[in-house]
Backbone as JSON, one array per atom type, in Angstrom:
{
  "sequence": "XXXXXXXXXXXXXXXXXXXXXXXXXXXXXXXXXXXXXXXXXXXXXXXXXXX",
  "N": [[82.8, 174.41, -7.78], [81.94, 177.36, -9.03], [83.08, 180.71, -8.14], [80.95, 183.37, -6.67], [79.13, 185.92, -8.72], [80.68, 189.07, -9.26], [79.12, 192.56, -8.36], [79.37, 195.48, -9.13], [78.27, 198.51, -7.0], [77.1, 201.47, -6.1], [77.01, 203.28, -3.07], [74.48, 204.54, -1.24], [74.14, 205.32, 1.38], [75.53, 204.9, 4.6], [77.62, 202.0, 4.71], [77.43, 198.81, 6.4], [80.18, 196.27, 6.48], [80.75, 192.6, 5.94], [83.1, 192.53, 7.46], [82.02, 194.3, 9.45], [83.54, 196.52, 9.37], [82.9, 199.91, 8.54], [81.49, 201.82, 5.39], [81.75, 204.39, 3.45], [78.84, 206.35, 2.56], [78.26, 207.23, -0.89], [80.36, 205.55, -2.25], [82.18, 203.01, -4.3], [81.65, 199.27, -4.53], [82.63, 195.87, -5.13], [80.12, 193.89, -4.47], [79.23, 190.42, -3.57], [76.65, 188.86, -6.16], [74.1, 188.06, -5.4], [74.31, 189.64, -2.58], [74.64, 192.16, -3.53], [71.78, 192.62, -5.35], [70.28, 192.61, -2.79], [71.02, 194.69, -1.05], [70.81, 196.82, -3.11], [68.14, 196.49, -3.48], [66.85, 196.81, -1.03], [67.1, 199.59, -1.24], [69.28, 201.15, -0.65], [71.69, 201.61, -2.32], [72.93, 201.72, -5.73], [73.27, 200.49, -8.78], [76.25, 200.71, -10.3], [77.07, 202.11, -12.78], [78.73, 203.49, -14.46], [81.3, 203.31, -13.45]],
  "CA": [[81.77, 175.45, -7.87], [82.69, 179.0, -9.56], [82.88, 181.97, -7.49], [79.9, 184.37, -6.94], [79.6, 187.04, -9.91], [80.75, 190.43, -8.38], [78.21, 193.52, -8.93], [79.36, 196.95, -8.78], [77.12, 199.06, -6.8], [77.37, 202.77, -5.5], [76.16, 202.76, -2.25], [73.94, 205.8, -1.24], [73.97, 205.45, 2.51], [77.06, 204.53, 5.0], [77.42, 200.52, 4.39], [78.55, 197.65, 7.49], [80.6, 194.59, 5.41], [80.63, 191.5, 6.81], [83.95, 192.31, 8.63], [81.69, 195.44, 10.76], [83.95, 198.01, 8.68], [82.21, 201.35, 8.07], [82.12, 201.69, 4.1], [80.89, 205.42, 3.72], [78.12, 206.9, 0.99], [79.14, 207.65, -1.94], [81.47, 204.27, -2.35], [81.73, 202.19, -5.25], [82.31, 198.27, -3.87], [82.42, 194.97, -5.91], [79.32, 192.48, -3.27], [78.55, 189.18, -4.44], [75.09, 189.08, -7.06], [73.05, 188.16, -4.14], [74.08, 190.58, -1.43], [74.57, 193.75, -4.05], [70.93, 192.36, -5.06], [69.53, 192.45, -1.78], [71.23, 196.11, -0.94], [70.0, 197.52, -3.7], [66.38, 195.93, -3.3], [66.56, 197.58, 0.19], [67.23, 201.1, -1.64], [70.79, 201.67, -0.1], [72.77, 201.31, -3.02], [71.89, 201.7, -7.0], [74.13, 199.56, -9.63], [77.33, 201.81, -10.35], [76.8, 201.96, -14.76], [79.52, 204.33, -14.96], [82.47, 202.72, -13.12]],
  "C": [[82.44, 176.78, -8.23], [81.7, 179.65, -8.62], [81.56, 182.95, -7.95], [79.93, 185.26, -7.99], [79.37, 188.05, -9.17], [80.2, 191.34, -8.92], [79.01, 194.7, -8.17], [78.39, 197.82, -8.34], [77.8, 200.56, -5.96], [76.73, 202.99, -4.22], [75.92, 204.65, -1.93], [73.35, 205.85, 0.21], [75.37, 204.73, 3.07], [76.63, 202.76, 5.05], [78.02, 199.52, 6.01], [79.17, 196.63, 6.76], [80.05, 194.06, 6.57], [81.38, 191.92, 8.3], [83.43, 193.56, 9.47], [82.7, 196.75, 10.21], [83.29, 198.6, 8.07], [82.29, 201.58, 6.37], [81.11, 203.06, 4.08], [80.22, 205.61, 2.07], [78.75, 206.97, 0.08], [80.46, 206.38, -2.74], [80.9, 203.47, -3.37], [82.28, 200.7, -4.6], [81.69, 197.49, -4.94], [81.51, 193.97, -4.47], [79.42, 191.63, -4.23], [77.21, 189.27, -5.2], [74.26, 189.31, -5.87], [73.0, 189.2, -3.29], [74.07, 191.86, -2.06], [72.9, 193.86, -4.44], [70.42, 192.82, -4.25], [69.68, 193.86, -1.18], [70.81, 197.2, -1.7], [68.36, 197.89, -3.7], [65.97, 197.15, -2.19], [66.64, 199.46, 0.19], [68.48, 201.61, -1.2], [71.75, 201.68, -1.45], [71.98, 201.53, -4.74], [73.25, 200.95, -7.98], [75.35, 200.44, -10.74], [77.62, 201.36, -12.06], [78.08, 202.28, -15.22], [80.93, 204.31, -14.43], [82.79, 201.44, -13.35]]
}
């Protein structure tokens, strides 16, 4: 099975990962489709164009 496709997203509120580490505003992070998806959906985050 191939690996999730990683989405760049800017997140526009402070983030929890999985591992409970703090990831603050303003942060660009590579999630998996699904969970950058689902963060975005929820309005926390918008899809980082320009990094």
């Amino acid at each position: 099975m191939a690996p999730a496709k990683q989405i760049k997203i800017r997140l526009e509120f402070d983030y929890w990962g999985a591992d409970g580490a703090r990831i603050p505003a303003g942060t660009v992070v590579s999630l998996p489709e699904k969970e950058a998806a689902a963060v975005v959906n929820l309005g926390k985050a918008k899809i980082a164009l320009d990094d």
